[in-house]
CSV table of C-alpha atoms and ligand atoms in Angstrom, one decimal:
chain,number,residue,atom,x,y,z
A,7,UNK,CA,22.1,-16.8,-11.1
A,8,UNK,CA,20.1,-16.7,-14.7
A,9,UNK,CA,19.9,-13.5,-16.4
A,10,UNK,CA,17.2,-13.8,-18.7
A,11,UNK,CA,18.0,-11.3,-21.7
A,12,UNK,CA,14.7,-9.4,-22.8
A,13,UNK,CA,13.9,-9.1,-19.4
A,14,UNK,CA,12.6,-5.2,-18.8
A,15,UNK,CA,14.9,-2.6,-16.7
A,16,UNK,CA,14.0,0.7,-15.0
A,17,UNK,CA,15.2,3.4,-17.6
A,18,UNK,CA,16.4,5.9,-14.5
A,19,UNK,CA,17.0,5.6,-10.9
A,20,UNK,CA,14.2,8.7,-10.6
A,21,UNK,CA,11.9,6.3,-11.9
A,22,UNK,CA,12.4,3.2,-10.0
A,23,UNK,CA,12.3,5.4,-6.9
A,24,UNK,CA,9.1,7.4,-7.7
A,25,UNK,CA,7.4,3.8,-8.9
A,26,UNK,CA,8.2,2.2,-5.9
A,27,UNK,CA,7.4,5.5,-3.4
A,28,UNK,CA,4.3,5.4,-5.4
A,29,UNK,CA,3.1,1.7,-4.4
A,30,UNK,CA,4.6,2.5,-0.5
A,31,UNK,CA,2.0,5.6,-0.8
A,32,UNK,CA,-1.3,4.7,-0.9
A,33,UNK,CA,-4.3,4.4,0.8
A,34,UNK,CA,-3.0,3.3,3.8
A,35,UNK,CA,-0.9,6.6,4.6
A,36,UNK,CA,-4.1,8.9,4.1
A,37,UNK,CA,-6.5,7.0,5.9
A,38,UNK,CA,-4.9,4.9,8.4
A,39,UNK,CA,-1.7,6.8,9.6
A,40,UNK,CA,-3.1,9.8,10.9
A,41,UNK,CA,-6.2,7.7,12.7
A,42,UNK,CA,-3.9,5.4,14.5
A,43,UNK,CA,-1.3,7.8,15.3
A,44,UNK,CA,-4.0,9.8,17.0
A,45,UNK,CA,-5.2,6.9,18.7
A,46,UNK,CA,-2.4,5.5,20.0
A,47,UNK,CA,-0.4,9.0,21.4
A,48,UNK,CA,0.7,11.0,18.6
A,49,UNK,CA,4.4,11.6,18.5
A,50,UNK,CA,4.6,8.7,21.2
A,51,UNK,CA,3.1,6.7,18.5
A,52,UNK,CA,5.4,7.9,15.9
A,53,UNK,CA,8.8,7.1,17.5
A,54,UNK,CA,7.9,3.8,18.3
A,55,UNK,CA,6.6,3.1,14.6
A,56,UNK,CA,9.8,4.5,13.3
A,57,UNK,CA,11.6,1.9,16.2
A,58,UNK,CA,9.8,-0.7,14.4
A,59,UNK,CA,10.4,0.3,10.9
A,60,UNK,CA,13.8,0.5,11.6
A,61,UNK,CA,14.2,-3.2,13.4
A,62,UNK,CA,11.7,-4.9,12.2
A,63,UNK,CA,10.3,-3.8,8.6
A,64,UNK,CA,13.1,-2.2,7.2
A,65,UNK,CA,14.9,-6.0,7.0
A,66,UNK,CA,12.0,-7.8,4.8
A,67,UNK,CA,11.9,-4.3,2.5
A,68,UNK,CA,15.6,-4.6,2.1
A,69,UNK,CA,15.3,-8.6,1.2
A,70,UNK,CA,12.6,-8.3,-1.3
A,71,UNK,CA,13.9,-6.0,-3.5
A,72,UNK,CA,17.4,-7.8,-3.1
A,73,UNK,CA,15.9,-10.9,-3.9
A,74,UNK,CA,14.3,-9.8,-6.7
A,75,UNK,CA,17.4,-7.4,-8.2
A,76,UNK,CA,19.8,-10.8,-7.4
A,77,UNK,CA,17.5,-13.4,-9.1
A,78,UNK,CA,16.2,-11.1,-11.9
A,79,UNK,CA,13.2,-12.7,-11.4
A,80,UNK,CA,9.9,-12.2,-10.0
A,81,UNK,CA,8.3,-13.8,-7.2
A,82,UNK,CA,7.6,-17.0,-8.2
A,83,UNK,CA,11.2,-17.5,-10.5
A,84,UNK,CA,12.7,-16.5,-7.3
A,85,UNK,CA,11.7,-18.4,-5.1
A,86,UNK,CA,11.7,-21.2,-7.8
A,87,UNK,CA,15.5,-20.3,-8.2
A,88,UNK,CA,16.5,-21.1,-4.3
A,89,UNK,CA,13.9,-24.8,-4.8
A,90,UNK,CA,11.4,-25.6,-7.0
A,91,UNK,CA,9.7,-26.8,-4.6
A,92,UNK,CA,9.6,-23.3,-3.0
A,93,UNK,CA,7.7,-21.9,-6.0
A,94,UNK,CA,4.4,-22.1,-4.5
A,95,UNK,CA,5.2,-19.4,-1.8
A,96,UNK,CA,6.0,-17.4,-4.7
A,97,UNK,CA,2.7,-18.3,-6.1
A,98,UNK,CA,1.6,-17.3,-2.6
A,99,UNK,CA,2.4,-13.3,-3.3
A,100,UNK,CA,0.5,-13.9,-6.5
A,101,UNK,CA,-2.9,-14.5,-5.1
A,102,UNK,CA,-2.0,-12.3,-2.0
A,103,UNK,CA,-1.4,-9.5,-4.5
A,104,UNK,CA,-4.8,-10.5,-6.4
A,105,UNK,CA,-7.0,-10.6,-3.6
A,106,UNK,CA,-5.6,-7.1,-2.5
A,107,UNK,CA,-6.3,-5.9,-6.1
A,108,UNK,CA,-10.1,-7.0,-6.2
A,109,UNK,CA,-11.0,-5.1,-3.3
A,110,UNK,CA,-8.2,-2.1,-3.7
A,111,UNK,CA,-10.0,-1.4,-7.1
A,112,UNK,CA,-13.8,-1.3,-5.8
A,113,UNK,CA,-12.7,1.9,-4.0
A,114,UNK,CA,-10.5,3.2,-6.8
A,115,UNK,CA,-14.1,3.2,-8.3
A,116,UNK,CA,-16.1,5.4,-5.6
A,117,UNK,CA,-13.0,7.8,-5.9
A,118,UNK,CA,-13.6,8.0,-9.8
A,119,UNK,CA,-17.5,9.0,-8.3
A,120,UNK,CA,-16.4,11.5,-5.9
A,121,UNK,CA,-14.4,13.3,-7.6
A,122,UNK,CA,-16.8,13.3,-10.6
A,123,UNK,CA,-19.6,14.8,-8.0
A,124,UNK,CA,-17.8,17.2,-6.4
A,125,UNK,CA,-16.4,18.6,-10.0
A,126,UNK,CA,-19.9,18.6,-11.4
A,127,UNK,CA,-20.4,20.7,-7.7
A,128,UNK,CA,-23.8,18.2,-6.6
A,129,UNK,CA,-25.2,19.5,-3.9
A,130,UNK,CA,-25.4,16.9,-0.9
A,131,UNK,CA,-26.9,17.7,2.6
A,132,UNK,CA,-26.1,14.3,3.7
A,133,UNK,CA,-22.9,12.9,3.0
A,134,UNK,CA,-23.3,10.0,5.3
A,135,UNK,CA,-26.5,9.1,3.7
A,136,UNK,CA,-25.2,9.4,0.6
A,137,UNK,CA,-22.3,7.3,1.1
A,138,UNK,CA,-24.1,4.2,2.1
A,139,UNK,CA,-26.6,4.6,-1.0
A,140,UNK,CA,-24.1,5.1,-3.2
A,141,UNK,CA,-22.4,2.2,-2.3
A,142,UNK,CA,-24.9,-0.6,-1.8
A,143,UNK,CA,-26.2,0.8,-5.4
A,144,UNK,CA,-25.9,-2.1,-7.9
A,145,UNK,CA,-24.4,-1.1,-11.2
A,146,UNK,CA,-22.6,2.3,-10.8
A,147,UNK,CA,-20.3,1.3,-8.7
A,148,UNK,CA,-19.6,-1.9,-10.6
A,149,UNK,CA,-19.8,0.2,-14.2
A,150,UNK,CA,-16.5,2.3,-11.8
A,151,UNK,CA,-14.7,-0.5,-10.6
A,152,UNK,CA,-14.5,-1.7,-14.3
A,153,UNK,CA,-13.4,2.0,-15.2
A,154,UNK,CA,-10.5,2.3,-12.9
A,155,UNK,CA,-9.4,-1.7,-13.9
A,156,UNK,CA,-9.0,-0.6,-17.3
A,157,UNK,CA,-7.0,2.4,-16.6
A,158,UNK,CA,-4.8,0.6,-14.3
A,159,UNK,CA,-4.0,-2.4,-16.9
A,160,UNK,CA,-3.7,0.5,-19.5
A,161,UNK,CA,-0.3,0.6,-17.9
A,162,UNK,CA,0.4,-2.4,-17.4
A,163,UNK,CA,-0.2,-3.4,-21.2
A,164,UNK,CA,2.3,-0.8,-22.1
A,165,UNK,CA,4.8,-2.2,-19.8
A,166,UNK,CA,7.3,-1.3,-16.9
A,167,UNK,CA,9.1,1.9,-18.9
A,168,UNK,CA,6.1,3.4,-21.2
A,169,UNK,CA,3.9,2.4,-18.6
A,170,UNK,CA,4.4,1.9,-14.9
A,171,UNK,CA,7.6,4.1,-14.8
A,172,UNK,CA,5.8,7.2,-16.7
A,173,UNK,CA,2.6,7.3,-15.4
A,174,UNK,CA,4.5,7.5,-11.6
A,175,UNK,CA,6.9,10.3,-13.0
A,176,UNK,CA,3.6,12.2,-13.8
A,177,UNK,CA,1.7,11.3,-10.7
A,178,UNK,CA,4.0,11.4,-8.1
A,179,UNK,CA,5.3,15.1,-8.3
A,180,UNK,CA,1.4,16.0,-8.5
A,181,UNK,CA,0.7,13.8,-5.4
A,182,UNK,CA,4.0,16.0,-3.9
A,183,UNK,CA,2.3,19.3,-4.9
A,184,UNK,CA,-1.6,18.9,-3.9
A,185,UNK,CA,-0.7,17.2,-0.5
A,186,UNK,CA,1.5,20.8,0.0
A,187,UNK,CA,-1.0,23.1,-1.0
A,188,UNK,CA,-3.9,21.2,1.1
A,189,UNK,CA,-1.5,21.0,4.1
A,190,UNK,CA,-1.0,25.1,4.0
A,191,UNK,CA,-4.8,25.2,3.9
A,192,UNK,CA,-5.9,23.1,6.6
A,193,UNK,CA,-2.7,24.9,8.6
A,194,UNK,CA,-4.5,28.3,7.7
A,195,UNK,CA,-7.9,27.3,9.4
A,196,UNK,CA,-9.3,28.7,12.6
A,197,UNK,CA,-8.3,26.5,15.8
A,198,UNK,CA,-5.5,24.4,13.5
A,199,UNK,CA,-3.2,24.7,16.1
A,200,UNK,CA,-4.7,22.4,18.5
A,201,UNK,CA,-5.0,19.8,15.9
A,202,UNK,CA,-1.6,20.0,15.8
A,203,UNK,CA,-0.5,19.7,19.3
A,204,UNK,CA,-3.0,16.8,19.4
A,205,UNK,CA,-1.0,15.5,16.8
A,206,UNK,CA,2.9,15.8,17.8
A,207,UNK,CA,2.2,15.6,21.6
A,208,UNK,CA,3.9,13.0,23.2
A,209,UNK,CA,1.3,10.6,25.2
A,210,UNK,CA,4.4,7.8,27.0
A,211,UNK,CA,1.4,6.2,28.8
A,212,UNK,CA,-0.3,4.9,25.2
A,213,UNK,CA,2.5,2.8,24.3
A,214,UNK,CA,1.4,-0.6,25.5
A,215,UNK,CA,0.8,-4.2,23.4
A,216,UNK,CA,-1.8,-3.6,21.2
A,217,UNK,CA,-0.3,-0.1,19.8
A,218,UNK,CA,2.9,-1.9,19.5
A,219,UNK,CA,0.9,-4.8,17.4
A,220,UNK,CA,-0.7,-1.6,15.4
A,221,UNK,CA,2.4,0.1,14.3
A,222,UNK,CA,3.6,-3.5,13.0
A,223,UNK,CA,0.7,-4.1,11.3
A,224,UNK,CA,0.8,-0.6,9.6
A,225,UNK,CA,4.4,-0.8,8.7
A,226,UNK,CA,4.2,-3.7,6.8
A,227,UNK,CA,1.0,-2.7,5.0
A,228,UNK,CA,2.4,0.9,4.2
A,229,UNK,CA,5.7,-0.1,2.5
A,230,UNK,CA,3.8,-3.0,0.6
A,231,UNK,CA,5.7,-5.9,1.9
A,232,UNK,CA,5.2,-9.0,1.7
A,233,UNK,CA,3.1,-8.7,-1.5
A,234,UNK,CA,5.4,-9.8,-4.3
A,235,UNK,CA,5.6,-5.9,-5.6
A,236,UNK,CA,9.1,-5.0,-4.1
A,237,UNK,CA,10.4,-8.4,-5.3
A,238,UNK,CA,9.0,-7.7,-8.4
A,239,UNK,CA,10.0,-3.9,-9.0
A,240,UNK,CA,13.9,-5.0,-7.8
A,241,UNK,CA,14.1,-7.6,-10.3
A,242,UNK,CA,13.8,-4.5,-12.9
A,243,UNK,CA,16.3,-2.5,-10.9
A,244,UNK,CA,19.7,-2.4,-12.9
A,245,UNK,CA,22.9,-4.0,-11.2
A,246,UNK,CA,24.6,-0.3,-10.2
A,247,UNK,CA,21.5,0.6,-8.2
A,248,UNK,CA,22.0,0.5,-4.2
A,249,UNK,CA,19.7,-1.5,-2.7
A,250,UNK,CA,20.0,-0.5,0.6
A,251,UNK,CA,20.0,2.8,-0.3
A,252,UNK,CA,16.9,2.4,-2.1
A,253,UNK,CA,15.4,1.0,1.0
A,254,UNK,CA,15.8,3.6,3.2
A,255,UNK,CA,14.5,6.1,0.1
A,256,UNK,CA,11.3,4.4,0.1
A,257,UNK,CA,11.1,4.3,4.2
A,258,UNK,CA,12.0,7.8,4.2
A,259,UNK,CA,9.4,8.9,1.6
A,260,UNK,CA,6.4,6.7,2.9
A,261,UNK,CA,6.4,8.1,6.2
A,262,UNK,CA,7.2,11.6,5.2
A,263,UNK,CA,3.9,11.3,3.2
A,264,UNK,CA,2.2,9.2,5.9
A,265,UNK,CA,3.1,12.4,8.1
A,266,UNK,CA,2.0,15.1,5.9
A,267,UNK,CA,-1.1,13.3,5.6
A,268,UNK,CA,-1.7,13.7,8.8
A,269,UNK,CA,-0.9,17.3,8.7
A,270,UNK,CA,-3.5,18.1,6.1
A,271,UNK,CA,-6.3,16.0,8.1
A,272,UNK,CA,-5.6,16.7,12.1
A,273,UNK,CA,-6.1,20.4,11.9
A,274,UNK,CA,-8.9,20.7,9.3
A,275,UNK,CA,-10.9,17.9,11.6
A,276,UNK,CA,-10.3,20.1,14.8
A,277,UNK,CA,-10.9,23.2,13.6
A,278,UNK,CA,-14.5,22.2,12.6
A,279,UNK,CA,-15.0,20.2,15.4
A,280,UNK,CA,-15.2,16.8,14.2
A,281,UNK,CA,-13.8,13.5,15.2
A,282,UNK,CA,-11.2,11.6,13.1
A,283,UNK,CA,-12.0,7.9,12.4
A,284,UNK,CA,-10.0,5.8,9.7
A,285,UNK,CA,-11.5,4.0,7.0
A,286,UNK,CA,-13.8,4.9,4.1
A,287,UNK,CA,-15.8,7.4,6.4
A,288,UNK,CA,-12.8,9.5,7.2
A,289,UNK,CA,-12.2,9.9,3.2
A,290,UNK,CA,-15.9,9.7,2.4
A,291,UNK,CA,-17.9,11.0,5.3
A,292,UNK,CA,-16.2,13.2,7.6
A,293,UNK,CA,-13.7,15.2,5.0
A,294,UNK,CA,-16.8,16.0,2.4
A,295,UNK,CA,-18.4,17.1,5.6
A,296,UNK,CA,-16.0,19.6,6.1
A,297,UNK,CA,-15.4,20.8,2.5
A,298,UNK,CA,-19.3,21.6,2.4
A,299,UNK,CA,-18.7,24.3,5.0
A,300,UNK,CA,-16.2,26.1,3.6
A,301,UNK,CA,-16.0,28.8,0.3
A,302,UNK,CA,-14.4,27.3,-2.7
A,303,UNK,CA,-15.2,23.8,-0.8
A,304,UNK,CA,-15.5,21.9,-3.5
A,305,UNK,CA,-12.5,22.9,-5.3
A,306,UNK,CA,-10.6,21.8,-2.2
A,307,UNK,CA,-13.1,18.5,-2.6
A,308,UNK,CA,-11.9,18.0,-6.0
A,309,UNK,CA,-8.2,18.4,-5.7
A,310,UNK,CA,-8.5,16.2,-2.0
A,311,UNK,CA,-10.4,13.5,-4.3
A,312,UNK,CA,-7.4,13.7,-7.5
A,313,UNK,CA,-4.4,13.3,-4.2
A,314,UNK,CA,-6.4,10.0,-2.9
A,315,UNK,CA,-7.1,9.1,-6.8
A,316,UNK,CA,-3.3,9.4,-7.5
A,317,UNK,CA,-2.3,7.6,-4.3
A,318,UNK,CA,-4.6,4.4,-5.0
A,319,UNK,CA,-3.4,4.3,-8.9
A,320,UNK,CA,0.2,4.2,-8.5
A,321,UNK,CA,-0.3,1.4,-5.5
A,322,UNK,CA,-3.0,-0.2,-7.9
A,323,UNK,CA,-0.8,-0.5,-11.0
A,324,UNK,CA,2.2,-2.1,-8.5
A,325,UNK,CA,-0.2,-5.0,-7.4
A,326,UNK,CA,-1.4,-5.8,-10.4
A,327,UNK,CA,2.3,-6.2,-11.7
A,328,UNK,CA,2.6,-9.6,-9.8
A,329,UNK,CA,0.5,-12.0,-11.1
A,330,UNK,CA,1.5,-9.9,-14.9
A,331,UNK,CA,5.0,-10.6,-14.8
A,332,UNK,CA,4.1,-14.2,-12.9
A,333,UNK,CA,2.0,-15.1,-15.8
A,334,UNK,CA,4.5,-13.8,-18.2
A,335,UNK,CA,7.7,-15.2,-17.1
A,336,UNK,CA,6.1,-18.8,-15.7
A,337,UNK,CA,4.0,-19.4,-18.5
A,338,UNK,CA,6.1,-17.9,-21.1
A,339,UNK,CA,3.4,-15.7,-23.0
A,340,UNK,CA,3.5,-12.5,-24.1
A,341,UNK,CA,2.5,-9.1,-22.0
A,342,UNK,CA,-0.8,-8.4,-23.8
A,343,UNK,CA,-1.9,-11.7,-23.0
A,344,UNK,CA,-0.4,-11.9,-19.6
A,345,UNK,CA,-2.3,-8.6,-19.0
A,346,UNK,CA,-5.6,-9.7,-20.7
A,347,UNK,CA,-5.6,-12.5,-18.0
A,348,UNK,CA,-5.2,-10.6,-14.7
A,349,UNK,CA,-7.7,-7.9,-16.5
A,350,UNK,CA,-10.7,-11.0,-16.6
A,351,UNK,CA,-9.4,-12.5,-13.1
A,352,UNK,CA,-9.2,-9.0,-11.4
A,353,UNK,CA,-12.6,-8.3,-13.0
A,354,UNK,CA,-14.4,-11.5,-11.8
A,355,UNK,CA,-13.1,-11.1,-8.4
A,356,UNK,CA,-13.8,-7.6,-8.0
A,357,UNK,CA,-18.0,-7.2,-8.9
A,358,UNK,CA,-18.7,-9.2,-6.5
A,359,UNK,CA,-16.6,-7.8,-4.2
A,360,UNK,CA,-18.6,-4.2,-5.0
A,361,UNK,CA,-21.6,-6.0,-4.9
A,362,UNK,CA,-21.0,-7.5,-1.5
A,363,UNK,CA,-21.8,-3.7,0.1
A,364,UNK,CA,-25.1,-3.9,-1.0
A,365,UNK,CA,-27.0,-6.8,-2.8
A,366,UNK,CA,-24.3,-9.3,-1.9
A,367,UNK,CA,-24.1,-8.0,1.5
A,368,UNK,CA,-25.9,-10.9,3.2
A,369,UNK,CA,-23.4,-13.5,1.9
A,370,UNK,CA,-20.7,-14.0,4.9
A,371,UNK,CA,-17.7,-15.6,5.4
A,372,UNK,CA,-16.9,-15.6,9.2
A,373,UNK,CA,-19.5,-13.3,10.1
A,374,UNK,CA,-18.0,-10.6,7.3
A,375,UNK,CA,-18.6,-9.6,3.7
A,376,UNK,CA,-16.8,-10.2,0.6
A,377,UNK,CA,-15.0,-7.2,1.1
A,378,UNK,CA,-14.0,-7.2,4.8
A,379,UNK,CA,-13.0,-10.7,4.3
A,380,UNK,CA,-10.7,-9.8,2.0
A,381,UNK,CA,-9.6,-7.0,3.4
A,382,UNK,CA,-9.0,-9.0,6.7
A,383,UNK,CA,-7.5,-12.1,5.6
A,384,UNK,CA,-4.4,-10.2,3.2
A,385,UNK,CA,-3.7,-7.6,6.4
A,386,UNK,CA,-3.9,-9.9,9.0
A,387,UNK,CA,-3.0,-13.4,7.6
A,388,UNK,CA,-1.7,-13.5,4.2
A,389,UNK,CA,0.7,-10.3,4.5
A,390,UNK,CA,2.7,-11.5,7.8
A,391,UNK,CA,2.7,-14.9,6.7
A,392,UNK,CA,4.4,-13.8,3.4
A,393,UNK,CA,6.5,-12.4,5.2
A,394,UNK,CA,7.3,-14.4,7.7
A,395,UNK,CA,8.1,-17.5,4.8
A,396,UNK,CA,10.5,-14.6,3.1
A,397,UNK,CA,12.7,-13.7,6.3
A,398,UNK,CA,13.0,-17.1,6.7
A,399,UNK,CA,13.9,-18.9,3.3
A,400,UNK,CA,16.7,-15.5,3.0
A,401,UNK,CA,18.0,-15.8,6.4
A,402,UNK,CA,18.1,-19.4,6.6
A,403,UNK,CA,18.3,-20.7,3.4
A,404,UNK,CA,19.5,-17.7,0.5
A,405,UNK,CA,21.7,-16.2,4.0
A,406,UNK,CA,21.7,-12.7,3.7
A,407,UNK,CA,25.3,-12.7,2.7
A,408,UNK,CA,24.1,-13.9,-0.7
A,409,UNK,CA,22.1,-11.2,-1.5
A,410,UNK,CA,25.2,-9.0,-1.2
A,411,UNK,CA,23.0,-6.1,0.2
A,412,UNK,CA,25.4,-5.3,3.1
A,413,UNK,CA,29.1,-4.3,3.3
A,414,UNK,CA,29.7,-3.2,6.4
A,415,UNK,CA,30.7,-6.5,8.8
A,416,UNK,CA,29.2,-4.9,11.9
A,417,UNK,CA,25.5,-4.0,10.2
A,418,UNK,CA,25.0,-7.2,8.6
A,419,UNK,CA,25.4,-8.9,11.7
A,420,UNK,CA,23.1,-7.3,13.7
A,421,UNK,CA,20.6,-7.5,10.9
A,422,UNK,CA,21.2,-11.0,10.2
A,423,UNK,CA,20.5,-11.5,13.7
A,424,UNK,CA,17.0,-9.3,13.4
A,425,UNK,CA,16.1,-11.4,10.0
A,426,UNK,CA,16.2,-14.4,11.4
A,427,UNK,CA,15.0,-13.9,14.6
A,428,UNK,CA,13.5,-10.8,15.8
A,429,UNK,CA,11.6,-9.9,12.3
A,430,UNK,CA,9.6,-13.5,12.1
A,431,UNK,CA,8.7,-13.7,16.1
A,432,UNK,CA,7.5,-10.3,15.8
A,433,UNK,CA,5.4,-11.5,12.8
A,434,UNK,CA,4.1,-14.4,14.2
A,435,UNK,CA,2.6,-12.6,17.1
A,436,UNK,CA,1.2,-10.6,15.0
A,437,UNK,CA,-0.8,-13.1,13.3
A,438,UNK,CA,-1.5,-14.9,16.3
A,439,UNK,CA,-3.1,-11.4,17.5
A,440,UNK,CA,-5.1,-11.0,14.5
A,441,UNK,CA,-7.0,-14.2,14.7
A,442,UNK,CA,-6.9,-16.7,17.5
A,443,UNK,CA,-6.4,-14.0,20.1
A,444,UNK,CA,-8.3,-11.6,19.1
A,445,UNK,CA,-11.0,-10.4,21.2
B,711,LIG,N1,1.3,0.7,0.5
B,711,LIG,C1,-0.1,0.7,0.1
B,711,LIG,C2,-0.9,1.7,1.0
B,711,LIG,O1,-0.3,2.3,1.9
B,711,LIG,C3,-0.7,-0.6,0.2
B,711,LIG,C4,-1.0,-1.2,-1.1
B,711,LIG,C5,0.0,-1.3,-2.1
B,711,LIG,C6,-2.2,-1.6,-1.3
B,711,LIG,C7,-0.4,-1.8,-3.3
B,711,LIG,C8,-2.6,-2.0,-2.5
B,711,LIG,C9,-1.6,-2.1,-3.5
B,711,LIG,O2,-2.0,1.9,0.8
């Protein structure tokens, strides 16, 4: 296989890890985990997601950044390298990864807002009130969105080591410290015990089809598979690095994060009584709700703001990596202008996008706007089917024996037998769940 000379490398192991643990952590820990693990019987909930991680998601993880590492190429140039006629799945993650980015960005924008307000200490009665004004407002959240682009292509313009690998050394021991400090906080409050035993309280009789079909669904959003970004961070990892190793770093990490997150939100919620929903009202709604009753609540409000902030850049700067080293290494152009490209693309993509929750709203696509859409066709379609195409061209075309991430004789065969098998039926159902079945 081609090892283009030139090509960029991960200056430490520290850094590859805390890059990649930085675009596993996002969004998605803060705001969905703790929601659907409530829901669906706490601890109950958590064994069986770890089952699935184990079995299901932890074989695509371990292939992408294989594939990428062994190729030395990102997603398209890999899958270019097994058939050029393959090249257009790679092209595939691209536009998956751009999608994601156009609507990831609009609410790296309201973050930019609320932590702005609740520095500035604004006082606001109504946060629910607020939150929908704010939002369907036409040009400050558009002036945002175009904020937070240009300080996530910042680092991409000054490349995987000055830029990607040192803003995540920065961030991600931050991330490590605020999420501590707010844990001990909510764990200090009045009643926080309950919200715990809520929490870790085994519920047997929740685990059924649907929270089965959830903790897939999370798994493969959580460790950002199936977008092109662990393909495309591997192919910088250098040759000594353990793949498999690295895998299980990033598994490790994401749910340890996903867990603390949940930590710092059940007991806070119970002890002032309110309920825990997912999505932007969790982060924008309920949480704001709570810091308004408490002394020093807006410092809390500020640093819980900076923790989300950090979470969405260092997932942010990951997706817009794709289509950047895509454009780079298909087209042959420089950084700057690869970079310049996905900055105008992201940016036409993404206003309407933030315009769609207001003045935009009443344009539809099946029944949901610009953003739901997009929102819904990457999780539910785009994500599974990616990778779905990837389990299959590396377990029956590449064979995993090719990508030389297992030694053991025993391990690689059960996990060839999960890769080619288990991994994409699971999958399938999935996607079959999240559109023709659905209710
Ligand atoms: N893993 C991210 C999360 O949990 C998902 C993501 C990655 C989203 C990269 C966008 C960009 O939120």
């Amino acid at each position: 296989m081609d090892n283009t000379p030139n090509r960029p490398e991960w200056a430490s192991r520290i850094g590859f890890i805390l890059a990649a643990v930085g675009s596993a952590v996002g969004l998605g820990n803060i705001w969905r985990f703790p929601y659907i693990m409530g829901k669906y019987g706490g601890s109950a909930f958590l064994l069986v997601y770890l089952l699935i991680i184990l079995f299901v998601c932890s074989l695509p993880l371990i292939c992408e950044l294989a594939f990428g590492k062994r190729t030395k190429k990102e997603s398209v140039g890999a899958y270019g390298s097994v058939n050029p006629k393959l090249k257009f799945f790679g092209w595939l993650n691209v536009v998956t990864a751009t999608i994601i980015a156009s609507f990831y960005f609009v609410i790296g924008g309201w973050l930019l807002n609320y932590i702005y307000v609740n520095a500035a200490k604004f006082v606001i009665t109504d946060y629910d009130a607020y939150f929908s004004s704010f939002v369907s407002s036409p040009v400050l959240p558009c002036i945002l969105t175009t904020i937070f682009l240009l300080m996530v292509m910042f680092f991409i313009f000054r490349g995987v080591n000055k830029g990607i690998e040192f803003i995540n050394k920065i961030m991600m021991p931050l991330f490590l410290l605020i999420i501590i400090i707010l844990c001990i906080f909510s764990m200090t409050l009045p009643n926080a015990a309950a919200g715990l035993k809520f929490m870790f309280m085994p519920d047997f009789t929740k685990i059924n089809g649907e929270m089965l079909l959830a903790a897939l669904g999370q798994s493969l959003f959580t460790l950002s598979i199936g977008m092109g970004i662990l393909l495309v961070y591997g192919s910088y990892m250098t040759k000594k690095e353990n793949t498999v190793r690295s895998a299980y770093m990033i598994i490790f990490s994401d749910t340890l994060f996903a867990i603390l997150a949940a930590i710092m939100i059940f007991p806070a919620a119970f002890s002032f009584g309110l309920d825990v929903n997912s999505g932007a009202g969790l982060a924008f709604i309920t949480l704001p709700n709570i810091f308004a009753q408490i002394p020093y609540g807006n410092v809390f409000a500020v640093l819980f703001f900076v923790l989300l902030f950090f979470a969405a850049f260092t997932s942010s700067i990951s997706i817009v990596e794709v289509p950047t080293a895509a454009l780079i290494e298909n087209l042959k152009i420089s950084r700057n202008k690869a970079a310049a490209i996905v900055s105008v693309v992201v940016f036409v993509l993404a206003i309407p996008v933030t315009l769609s929750m207001g003045i935009f709203g009443k344009f539809k696509l099946f029944g949901l706007n610009l953003f739901d859409f997009f929102d819904y066709i990457t999780s539910n379609i785009l994500l599974p089917l990616n990778t779905i195409i990837l389990c299959v061209v590396i377990g029956w075309f590449v064979k995993l024996r090719n990508i030389r991430a297992f030694r053991n004789k025993t391990v690689y065969a059960i996990f060839n037998f999960l890769l080619r098998f288990v991994t994409p039926v699971a999958l399938t159902i999935l996607i079959l769940f999240g559109t023709v079945l659905k209710k």
